Amino acid sequence: MELQLQLKALADKINQLKDKIETEESTKHAFVLPFINLLGYDTFNPTEVVPEYTADLGLKKGEKVDYAIVENGEPILIIECKNWKENLSVHGSQLFRYFHVSKTRFALLTNGIVYQFFTDLDEKNKMDQKPFLEFDITNLKDNSINEIAKFHKSNFDVNNIVTNASSLKYIQEIRKQIENELDTPSVEFIKFFANKVYAGRLTEKVMEEFRELVSKGFNQFINEKINDRLKSALTKETQKQQADQIDPIEEGTKVLTTEEEMEGYRVVVAILRRKLQVSRIVYRDTQSYFGILLDDNNRKPLCRLHFNGGKKYLGLFNDNKTEKRQAIETVDDIYRFETELLETVKFYEVD
């Protein structure tokens, strides 16, 4: 939990400072060194963290990698840093050369925001082309935090990390493929499902129709699965919230949270969890509307559900926090406003 809080604090700092950081050197000091510190290593102790670590490359002597984390005089992790604005995909070859001449099993390529961890799963002493662990520190998932914890000084175990790295690497690649197929389904992906449900000939026109159908079908399936899990997880919380409501005898001030409002809340969570941790999406029910807030903060409304009257409305907010109501027929219609809801998050997350 402490590491999670430290990572969140560093992410907040990065979001606040990055527009003021212009150089690679500034990126190192403002973003990368604090990350090394929270892994438990003293960046001011040259027996633990060596800046400008020498990695001689054959006849080319004096080549240096930005940092090396050292244990018993040997590097256990070499780190190459780039400016936070740079794309890391064009810088892997340099670290590849450093890895080959060092005794480490792990290498890190980072711009202070995106972190890519490499090892030598494919060929011993030769850095893999693809990282086994990659994450954006400003948008961390729980599984990534668990993997980062394994690099903490108190937990570091080479064999344990290498053993787990193989699974991580392939799971990460599979997830990317799934994400790509959901965003832009390939011909093979479309054909696989179209052949299951369509008896006619798969003409170009039919394939184009199924491209959208497959994408929509998968996204709806995923959202419904998320809703089911949220419904189960939130049942106890709902019961507690309802138990805390004002006595029903006091009709004038009674607030009753309906199952339909909770269903709407779960739909909103299913959409926003792509950008936010679920714990940050909080609801407050009132007599006039069902409000959904960021961090339980009234100054950060995400949307409102107006389900108490004859018609249903979804209240959306612009960057001036002005609400605009959109008429909906069913709770599922909230999915039509996915883009607007995700845009609302940006109004607060840029702070």
mmCIF file of C-alpha atoms in Angstrom:
data_model
loop_
_atom_site.group_PDB
_atom_site.id
_atom_site.type_symbol
_atom_site.label_atom_id
_atom_site.label_comp_id
_atom_site.label_asym_id
_atom_site.label_seq_id
_atom_site.Cartn_x
_atom_site.Cartn_y
_atom_site.Cartn_z
ATOM 1 C CA MET A 1 0.000 0.000 0.000
ATOM 2 C CA GLU A 2 2.858 2.372 0.815
ATOM 3 C CA LEU A 3 4.444 1.795 -2.607
ATOM 4 C CA GLN A 4 1.097 2.427 -4.293
ATOM 5 C CA LEU A 5 0.736 5.764 -2.495
ATOM 6 C CA GLN A 6 4.308 6.731 -3.392
ATOM 7 C CA LEU A 7 3.725 5.903 -7.057
ATOM 8 C CA LYS A 8 0.498 7.926 -7.031
ATOM 9 C CA ALA A 9 2.328 10.893 -5.488
ATOM 10 C CA LEU A 10 5.057 10.683 -8.134
ATOM 11 C CA ALA A 11 2.445 10.454 -10.895
ATOM 12 C CA ASP A 12 0.735 13.587 -9.562
ATOM 13 C CA LYS A 13 4.087 15.380 -9.477
ATOM 14 C CA ILE A 14 4.815 14.366 -13.080
ATOM 15 C CA ASN A 15 1.454 15.658 -14.282
ATOM 16 C CA GLN A 16 2.103 18.983 -12.550
ATOM 17 C CA LEU A 17 5.691 19.458 -13.739
ATOM 18 C CA LYS A 18 6.074 17.824 -17.131
ATOM 19 C CA ASP A 19 5.189 20.896 -19.176
ATOM 20 C CA LYS A 20 8.015 22.721 -17.408
ATOM 21 C CA ILE A 21 10.588 19.976 -18.106
ATOM 22 C CA GLU A 22 12.494 20.612 -21.322
ATOM 23 C CA THR A 23 15.620 18.431 -21.273
ATOM 24 C CA GLU A 24 16.653 14.824 -20.746
ATOM 25 C CA GLU A 25 18.733 15.828 -17.750
ATOM 26 C CA SER A 26 15.746 17.524 -16.119
ATOM 27 C CA THR A 27 13.647 14.419 -16.810
ATOM 28 C CA LYS A 28 16.208 12.274 -14.990
ATOM 29 C CA HIS A 29 16.269 14.446 -11.879
ATOM 30 C CA ALA A 30 12.564 15.260 -11.687
ATOM 31 C CA PHE A 31 11.051 11.906 -12.687
ATOM 32 C CA VAL A 32 13.523 8.990 -12.880
ATOM 33 C CA LEU A 33 15.601 9.491 -9.738
ATOM 34 C CA PRO A 34 12.467 9.739 -7.535
ATOM 35 C CA PHE A 35 11.290 6.453 -9.066
ATOM 36 C CA ILE A 36 14.604 4.796 -8.181
ATOM 37 C CA ASN A 37 14.300 6.206 -4.660
ATOM 38 C CA LEU A 38 10.855 4.748 -4.098
ATOM 39 C CA LEU A 39 12.268 1.346 -5.077
ATOM 40 C CA GLY A 40 14.291 1.638 -1.895
ATOM 41 C CA TYR A 41 17.660 2.574 -3.400
ATOM 42 C CA ASP A 42 19.674 5.546 -2.210
ATOM 43 C CA THR A 43 20.467 7.634 -5.281
ATOM 44 C CA PHE A 44 23.142 9.471 -3.295
ATOM 45 C CA ASN A 45 24.974 6.239 -2.440
ATOM 46 C CA PRO A 46 27.372 5.240 -5.272
ATOM 47 C CA THR A 47 27.534 1.682 -3.924
ATOM 48 C CA GLU A 48 23.812 1.340 -4.716
ATOM 49 C CA VAL A 49 23.144 3.683 -7.627
ATOM 50 C CA VAL A 50 25.926 4.497 -10.074
ATOM 51 C CA PRO A 51 25.289 7.392 -12.479
ATOM 52 C CA GLU A 52 27.008 7.311 -15.869
ATOM 53 C CA TYR A 53 27.830 3.637 -15.449
ATOM 54 C CA THR A 54 30.630 2.592 -17.841
ATOM 55 C CA ALA A 55 29.672 -0.139 -20.310
ATOM 56 C CA ASP A 56 32.556 -0.623 -22.766
ATOM 57 C CA LEU A 57 31.368 -1.828 -26.154
ATOM 58 C CA GLY A 58 34.222 -3.769 -27.755
ATOM 59 C CA LEU A 59 36.623 -1.321 -29.334
ATOM 60 C CA LYS A 60 34.353 1.541 -28.372
ATOM 61 C CA LYS A 61 35.500 2.317 -24.842
ATOM 62 C CA GLY A 62 33.963 4.649 -22.310
ATOM 63 C CA GLU A 63 30.317 4.176 -23.361
ATOM 64 C CA LYS A 64 28.050 4.982 -20.458
ATOM 65 C CA VAL A 65 24.533 4.025 -19.464
ATOM 66 C CA ASP A 66 22.649 6.644 -17.423
ATOM 67 C CA TYR A 67 22.307 4.644 -14.193
ATOM 68 C CA ALA A 68 23.067 1.217 -12.794
ATOM 69 C CA ILE A 69 21.599 -0.199 -9.617
ATOM 70 C CA VAL A 70 24.398 -2.203 -8.069
ATOM 71 C CA GLU A 71 24.536 -5.072 -5.596
ATOM 72 C CA ASN A 72 27.835 -6.422 -4.289
ATOM 73 C CA GLY A 73 29.653 -4.383 -6.894
ATOM 74 C CA GLU A 74 27.737 -5.851 -9.856
ATOM 75 C CA PRO A 75 24.878 -4.198 -11.771
ATOM 76 C CA ILE A 76 21.472 -5.792 -11.224
ATOM 77 C CA LEU A 77 19.558 -3.230 -13.285
ATOM 78 C CA ILE A 78 20.870 -0.813 -15.904
ATOM 79 C CA ILE A 79 18.755 2.218 -16.766
ATOM 80 C CA GLU A 80 18.745 4.320 -19.920
ATOM 81 C CA CYS A 81 16.769 7.583 -19.754
ATOM 82 C CA LYS A 82 15.251 9.811 -22.423
ATOM 83 C CA ASN A 83 13.397 13.106 -22.429
ATOM 84 C CA TRP A 84 9.784 12.622 -21.311
ATOM 85 C CA LYS A 85 8.583 13.872 -24.698
ATOM 86 C CA GLU A 86 10.467 11.175 -26.626
ATOM 87 C CA ASN A 87 9.026 7.940 -28.001
ATOM 88 C CA LEU A 88 10.951 5.025 -26.510
ATOM 89 C CA SER A 89 10.452 2.745 -29.502
ATOM 90 C CA VAL A 90 13.391 4.326 -31.354
ATOM 91 C CA HIS A 91 15.891 3.981 -28.488
ATOM 92 C CA GLY A 92 15.955 0.271 -27.695
ATOM 93 C CA SER A 93 19.070 -0.535 -29.762
ATOM 94 C CA GLN A 94 21.359 1.548 -27.529
ATOM 95 C CA LEU A 95 20.272 -0.248 -24.374
ATOM 96 C CA PHE A 96 20.515 -3.556 -26.255
ATOM 97 C CA ARG A 97 24.243 -2.965 -26.760
ATOM 98 C CA TYR A 98 24.801 -2.002 -23.118
ATOM 99 C CA PHE A 99 22.969 -5.090 -21.899
ATOM 100 C CA HIS A 100 25.163 -7.412 -23.948
ATOM 101 C CA VAL A 101 28.409 -6.289 -22.279
ATOM 102 C CA SER A 102 27.090 -6.031 -18.719
ATOM 103 C CA LYS A 103 26.411 -8.826 -16.232
ATOM 104 C CA THR A 104 22.895 -7.708 -15.430
ATOM 105 C CA ARG A 105 19.733 -9.698 -16.147
ATOM 106 C CA PHE A 106 17.522 -6.625 -16.286
ATOM 107 C CA ALA A 107 17.461 -3.364 -18.228
ATOM 108 C CA LEU A 108 15.083 -0.421 -17.985
ATOM 109 C CA LEU A 109 14.343 2.063 -20.752
ATOM 110 C CA THR A 110 12.292 5.047 -19.618
ATOM 111 C CA ASN A 111 11.335 8.617 -20.377
ATOM 112 C CA GLY A 112 10.190 9.093 -16.792
ATOM 113 C CA ILE A 113 6.577 8.382 -17.702
ATOM 114 C CA VAL A 114 6.651 5.172 -19.702
ATOM 115 C CA TYR A 115 8.789 2.394 -18.225
ATOM 116 C CA GLN A 116 9.949 -0.665 -20.200
ATOM 117 C CA PHE A 117 11.694 -3.518 -18.366
ATOM 118 C CA PHE A 118 13.719 -6.040 -20.397
ATOM 119 C CA THR A 119 15.510 -9.310 -19.684
ATOM 120 C CA ASP A 120 17.050 -12.144 -21.750
ATOM 121 C CA LEU A 121 14.293 -14.737 -22.098
ATOM 122 C CA ASP A 122 14.841 -15.471 -25.800
ATOM 123 C CA GLU A 123 18.630 -15.814 -25.761
ATOM 124 C CA LYS A 124 20.926 -15.760 -22.724
ATOM 125 C CA ASN A 125 22.944 -12.531 -22.253
ATOM 126 C CA LYS A 126 21.106 -10.934 -25.176
ATOM 127 C CA MET A 127 18.373 -8.446 -24.352
ATOM 128 C CA ASP A 128 14.955 -9.338 -25.717
ATOM 129 C CA GLN A 129 13.506 -7.098 -28.408
ATOM 130 C CA LYS A 130 10.290 -6.605 -26.446
ATOM 131 C CA PRO A 131 9.880 -5.683 -22.760
ATOM 132 C CA PHE A 132 8.326 -8.155 -20.345
ATOM 133 C CA LEU A 133 6.875 -5.301 -18.292
ATOM 134 C CA GLU A 134 5.680 -1.943 -19.584
ATOM 135 C CA PHE A 135 3.572 0.697 -17.879
ATOM 136 C CA ASP A 136 2.691 4.376 -17.856
ATOM 137 C CA ILE A 137 3.291 5.653 -14.332
ATOM 138 C CA THR A 138 0.515 8.249 -14.719
ATOM 139 C CA ASN A 139 -2.015 5.500 -15.469
ATOM 140 C CA LEU A 140 -0.977 2.554 -13.327
ATOM 141 C CA LYS A 141 -2.992 -0.623 -12.954
ATOM 142 C CA ASP A 142 -2.887 -2.791 -9.833
ATOM 143 C CA ASN A 143 -1.128 -5.666 -11.623
ATOM 144 C CA SER A 144 1.676 -3.316 -12.711
ATOM 145 C CA ILE A 145 2.140 -2.084 -9.134
ATOM 146 C CA ASN A 146 2.547 -5.694 -7.996
ATOM 147 C CA GLU A 147 5.289 -6.225 -10.589
ATOM 148 C CA ILE A 148 7.060 -2.970 -9.706
ATOM 149 C CA ALA A 149 7.136 -4.112 -6.081
ATOM 150 C CA LYS A 150 9.306 -7.076 -7.106
ATOM 151 C CA PHE A 151 12.073 -4.625 -8.076
ATOM 152 C CA HIS A 152 12.014 -3.014 -4.643
ATOM 153 C CA LYS A 153 15.283 -3.445 -2.773
ATOM 154 C CA SER A 154 13.568 -5.394 0.002
ATOM 155 C CA ASN A 155 11.995 -7.866 -2.451
ATOM 156 C CA PHE A 156 14.533 -8.124 -5.259
ATOM 157 C CA ASP A 157 15.114 -11.734 -6.318
ATOM 158 C CA VAL A 158 16.582 -12.383 -9.768
ATOM 159 C CA ASN A 159 15.237 -15.900 -10.154
ATOM 160 C CA ASN A 160 11.753 -14.946 -9.009
ATOM 161 C CA ILE A 161 11.524 -12.034 -11.446
ATOM 162 C CA VAL A 162 12.933 -14.007 -14.399
ATOM 163 C CA THR A 163 10.589 -16.922 -13.737
ATOM 164 C CA ASN A 164 7.605 -14.579 -13.782
ATOM 165 C CA ALA A 165 8.894 -12.480 -16.694
ATOM 166 C CA SER A 166 8.074 -15.067 -19.354
ATOM 167 C CA SER A 167 4.385 -15.178 -18.412
ATOM 168 C CA LEU A 168 4.255 -11.399 -18.119
ATOM 169 C CA LYS A 169 5.791 -10.902 -21.533
ATOM 170 C CA TYR A 170 3.297 -13.110 -23.349
ATOM 171 C CA ILE A 171 0.302 -11.941 -21.355
ATOM 172 C CA GLN A 172 1.231 -8.363 -22.220
ATOM 173 C CA GLU A 173 1.503 -9.209 -25.914
ATOM 174 C CA ILE A 174 -1.813 -11.082 -25.840
ATOM 175 C CA ARG A 175 -3.510 -8.122 -24.164
ATOM 176 C CA LYS A 176 -2.160 -5.808 -26.860
ATOM 177 C CA GLN A 177 -3.498 -8.092 -29.569
ATOM 178 C CA ILE A 178 -6.915 -8.210 -27.901
ATOM 179 C CA GLU A 179 -6.937 -4.417 -27.580
ATOM 180 C CA ASN A 180 -5.979 -4.015 -31.236
ATOM 181 C CA GLU A 181 -8.692 -6.426 -32.344
ATOM 182 C CA LEU A 182 -11.316 -4.612 -30.279
ATOM 183 C CA ASP A 183 -10.306 -1.208 -31.638
ATOM 184 C CA THR A 184 -9.721 -2.218 -35.261
ATOM 185 C CA PRO A 185 -10.753 -5.834 -35.889
ATOM 186 C CA SER A 186 -8.589 -7.682 -38.419
ATOM 187 C CA VAL A 187 -10.075 -9.509 -41.395
ATOM 188 C CA GLU A 188 -9.312 -12.868 -39.781
ATOM 189 C CA PHE A 189 -10.984 -11.804 -36.532
ATOM 190 C CA ILE A 190 -14.111 -10.594 -38.336
ATOM 191 C CA LYS A 191 -14.312 -13.723 -40.489
ATOM 192 C CA PHE A 192 -14.052 -15.986 -37.467
ATOM 193 C CA PHE A 193 -17.224 -14.579 -35.906
ATOM 194 C CA ALA A 194 -19.063 -13.809 -39.126
ATOM 195 C CA ASN A 195 -18.724 -17.448 -40.216
ATOM 196 C CA LYS A 196 -20.270 -18.510 -36.908
ATOM 197 C CA VAL A 197 -23.439 -16.446 -37.281
ATOM 198 C CA TYR A 198 -23.849 -15.594 -40.992
ATOM 199 C CA ALA A 199 -24.838 -18.240 -43.510
ATOM 200 C CA GLY A 200 -24.381 -16.174 -46.661
ATOM 201 C CA ARG A 201 -21.323 -15.254 -48.691
ATOM 202 C CA LEU A 202 -18.910 -12.884 -46.972
ATOM 203 C CA THR A 203 -18.766 -10.144 -49.560
ATOM 204 C CA GLU A 204 -16.831 -6.937 -49.049
ATOM 205 C CA LYS A 205 -20.026 -5.151 -48.038
ATOM 206 C CA VAL A 206 -20.965 -7.864 -45.535
ATOM 207 C CA MET A 207 -17.464 -7.825 -44.063
ATOM 208 C CA GLU A 208 -17.660 -4.063 -43.590
ATOM 209 C CA GLU A 209 -20.967 -4.448 -41.755
ATOM 210 C CA PHE A 210 -19.543 -7.166 -39.538
ATOM 211 C CA ARG A 211 -16.491 -5.073 -38.756
ATOM 212 C CA GLU A 212 -18.687 -2.702 -36.748
ATOM 213 C CA LEU A 213 -20.891 -5.484 -35.368
ATOM 214 C CA VAL A 214 -17.943 -7.489 -34.036
ATOM 215 C CA SER A 215 -16.421 -4.421 -32.399
ATOM 216 C CA LYS A 216 -19.721 -3.392 -30.800
ATOM 217 C CA GLY A 217 -20.536 -6.935 -29.731
ATOM 218 C CA PHE A 218 -17.241 -7.381 -27.909
ATOM 219 C CA ASN A 219 -17.373 -4.005 -26.210
ATOM 220 C CA GLN A 220 -20.934 -4.615 -25.027
ATOM 221 C CA PHE A 221 -19.956 -8.062 -23.757
ATOM 222 C CA ILE A 222 -17.017 -6.631 -21.784
ATOM 223 C CA ASN A 223 -19.099 -3.794 -20.343
ATOM 224 C CA GLU A 224 -21.823 -6.215 -19.247
ATOM 225 C CA LYS A 225 -19.264 -8.449 -17.557
ATOM 226 C CA ILE A 226 -17.871 -5.435 -15.744
ATOM 227 C CA ASN A 227 -21.380 -4.429 -14.722
ATOM 228 C CA ASP A 228 -22.085 -7.887 -13.312
ATOM 229 C CA ARG A 229 -18.929 -7.794 -11.200
ATOM 230 C CA LEU A 230 -19.609 -4.255 -10.026
ATOM 231 C CA LYS A 231 -23.184 -5.154 -9.171
ATOM 232 C CA SER A 232 -22.002 -7.957 -6.950
ATOM 233 C CA ALA A 233 -19.226 -5.888 -5.364
ATOM 234 C CA LEU A 234 -21.454 -2.889 -4.703
ATOM 235 C CA THR A 235 -24.419 -4.752 -3.208
ATOM 236 C CA LYS A 236 -23.178 -4.402 0.359
ATOM 237 C CA GLU A 237 -22.265 -0.770 -0.174
ATOM 238 C CA THR A 238 -25.719 -0.086 -1.606
ATOM 239 C CA GLN A 239 -27.392 -1.695 1.376
ATOM 240 C CA LYS A 240 -25.273 0.406 3.721
ATOM 241 C CA GLN A 241 -26.059 3.605 1.803
ATOM 242 C CA GLN A 242 -29.769 2.860 1.903
ATOM 243 C CA ALA A 243 -29.620 2.017 5.600
ATOM 244 C CA ASP A 244 -28.054 5.408 6.227
ATOM 245 C CA GLN A 245 -30.843 7.282 4.445
ATOM 246 C CA ILE A 246 -33.254 9.432 6.459
ATOM 247 C CA ASP A 247 -36.175 7.610 8.068
ATOM 248 C CA PRO A 248 -38.869 6.916 5.427
ATOM 249 C CA ILE A 249 -41.473 8.453 7.756
ATOM 250 C CA GLU A 250 -39.945 11.840 7.005
ATOM 251 C CA GLU A 251 -41.407 11.923 3.497
ATOM 252 C CA GLY A 252 -40.332 15.493 2.858
ATOM 253 C CA THR A 253 -36.655 14.751 3.222
ATOM 254 C CA LYS A 254 -36.576 11.093 2.196
ATOM 255 C CA VAL A 255 -33.835 10.038 -0.276
ATOM 256 C CA LEU A 256 -34.344 6.609 -1.824
ATOM 257 C CA THR A 257 -31.613 5.123 -4.006
ATOM 258 C CA THR A 258 -33.267 2.896 -6.596
ATOM 259 C CA GLU A 259 -31.824 -0.180 -8.266
ATOM 260 C CA GLU A 260 -32.169 1.620 -11.614
ATOM 261 C CA GLU A 261 -29.939 4.437 -10.344
ATOM 262 C CA MET A 262 -27.386 1.894 -9.143
ATOM 263 C CA GLU A 263 -27.516 0.183 -12.534
ATOM 264 C CA GLY A 264 -26.818 3.547 -14.153
ATOM 265 C CA TYR A 265 -23.945 4.091 -11.746
ATOM 266 C CA ARG A 266 -22.448 0.734 -12.702
ATOM 267 C CA VAL A 267 -22.653 1.623 -16.392
ATOM 268 C CA VAL A 268 -20.815 4.906 -15.735
ATOM 269 C CA VAL A 269 -18.153 3.068 -13.719
ATOM 270 C CA ALA A 270 -17.740 0.512 -16.514
ATOM 271 C CA ILE A 271 -16.974 3.366 -18.918
ATOM 272 C CA LEU A 272 -14.793 5.524 -16.667
ATOM 273 C CA ARG A 273 -12.701 2.701 -15.192
ATOM 274 C CA ARG A 274 -10.649 2.846 -18.401
ATOM 275 C CA LYS A 275 -9.270 6.152 -17.140
ATOM 276 C CA LEU A 276 -9.873 6.010 -13.376
ATOM 277 C CA GLN A 277 -9.550 3.601 -10.498
ATOM 278 C CA VAL A 278 -13.011 2.384 -9.509
ATOM 279 C CA SER A 279 -12.493 3.573 -5.920
ATOM 280 C CA ARG A 280 -12.306 7.173 -7.188
ATOM 281 C CA ILE A 281 -15.781 7.079 -8.781
ATOM 282 C CA VAL A 282 -18.231 7.857 -5.962
ATOM 283 C CA TYR A 283 -21.973 8.454 -5.959
ATOM 284 C CA ARG A 284 -24.120 10.719 -3.788
ATOM 285 C CA ASP A 285 -27.870 10.466 -4.020
ATOM 286 C CA THR A 286 -30.033 13.522 -3.371
ATOM 287 C CA GLN A 287 -33.725 14.322 -3.608
ATOM 288 C CA SER A 288 -33.201 16.043 -6.966
ATOM 289 C CA TYR A 289 -30.664 13.817 -8.720
ATOM 290 C CA PHE A 290 -28.204 10.952 -8.376
ATOM 291 C CA GLY A 291 -24.723 12.518 -8.561
ATOM 292 C CA ILE A 292 -21.527 10.740 -9.595
ATOM 293 C CA LEU A 293 -18.316 12.465 -8.469
ATOM 294 C CA LEU A 294 -14.564 12.141 -8.838
ATOM 295 C CA ASP A 295 -12.873 11.474 -5.470
ATOM 296 C CA ASP A 296 -16.150 12.166 -3.643
ATOM 297 C CA ASN A 297 -15.594 15.861 -4.390
ATOM 298 C CA ASN A 298 -18.643 18.040 -5.127
ATOM 299 C CA ARG A 299 -16.394 20.302 -7.202
ATOM 300 C CA LYS A 300 -15.588 17.410 -9.530
ATOM 301 C CA PRO A 301 -18.929 16.196 -10.906
ATOM 302 C CA LEU A 302 -18.611 13.459 -13.532
ATOM 303 C CA CYS A 303 -22.300 13.254 -14.393
ATOM 304 C CA ARG A 304 -25.786 13.164 -12.878
ATOM 305 C CA LEU A 305 -28.672 10.746 -13.302
ATOM 306 C CA HIS A 306 -32.141 12.274 -13.313
ATOM 307 C CA PHE A 307 -34.369 9.206 -12.953
ATOM 308 C CA ASN A 308 -36.948 10.454 -10.469
ATOM 309 C CA GLY A 309 -39.397 12.027 -12.937
ATOM 310 C CA GLY A 310 -41.449 10.588 -15.777
ATOM 311 C CA LYS A 311 -38.512 10.809 -18.204
ATOM 312 C CA LYS A 312 -34.873 9.852 -17.730
ATOM 313 C CA TYR A 313 -31.976 12.237 -18.311
ATOM 314 C CA LEU A 314 -28.206 11.940 -18.155
ATOM 315 C CA GLY A 315 -26.578 15.171 -16.960
ATOM 316 C CA LEU A 316 -23.192 15.803 -18.607
ATOM 317 C CA PHE A 317 -20.701 18.519 -17.674
ATOM 318 C CA ASN A 318 -18.442 20.725 -19.802
ATOM 319 C CA ASP A 319 -15.129 22.284 -18.746
ATOM 320 C CA ASN A 320 -17.034 25.112 -17.038
ATOM 321 C CA LYS A 321 -18.920 22.531 -14.943
ATOM 322 C CA THR A 322 -22.161 23.524 -16.639
ATOM 323 C CA GLU A 323 -24.626 20.641 -16.779
ATOM 324 C CA LYS A 324 -26.433 19.724 -19.987
ATOM 325 C CA ARG A 325 -29.182 17.108 -19.797
ATOM 326 C CA GLN A 326 -29.470 14.390 -22.432
ATOM 327 C CA ALA A 327 -32.732 12.447 -22.691
ATOM 328 C CA ILE A 328 -32.342 8.664 -22.544
ATOM 329 C CA GLU A 329 -34.862 5.833 -22.785
ATOM 330 C CA THR A 330 -33.006 3.130 -20.870
ATOM 331 C CA VAL A 331 -29.948 2.827 -18.636
ATOM 332 C CA ASP A 332 -28.055 1.178 -21.511
ATOM 333 C CA ASP A 333 -28.385 4.426 -23.485
ATOM 334 C CA ILE A 334 -25.658 5.855 -21.215
ATOM 335 C CA TYR A 335 -23.167 3.906 -23.348
ATOM 336 C CA ARG A 336 -23.977 6.294 -26.233
ATOM 337 C CA PHE A 337 -22.273 9.080 -24.271
ATOM 338 C CA GLU A 338 -19.045 7.208 -23.598
ATOM 339 C CA THR A 339 -16.912 9.830 -25.398
ATOM 340 C CA GLU A 340 -18.430 12.717 -23.438
ATOM 341 C CA LEU A 341 -17.988 10.935 -20.092
ATOM 342 C CA LEU A 342 -14.339 10.125 -20.773
ATOM 343 C CA GLU A 343 -13.791 13.726 -21.870
ATOM 344 C CA THR A 344 -15.133 14.950 -18.514
ATOM 345 C CA VAL A 345 -12.322 13.110 -16.706
ATOM 346 C CA LYS A 346 -9.765 15.249 -18.554
ATOM 347 C CA PHE A 347 -11.200 18.430 -17.018
ATOM 348 C CA TYR A 348 -9.973 17.314 -13.598
ATOM 349 C CA GLU A 349 -7.030 15.015 -14.322
ATOM 350 C CA VAL A 350 -4.971 17.778 -15.984
ATOM 351 C CA ASP A 351 -4.783 19.702 -12.703
#
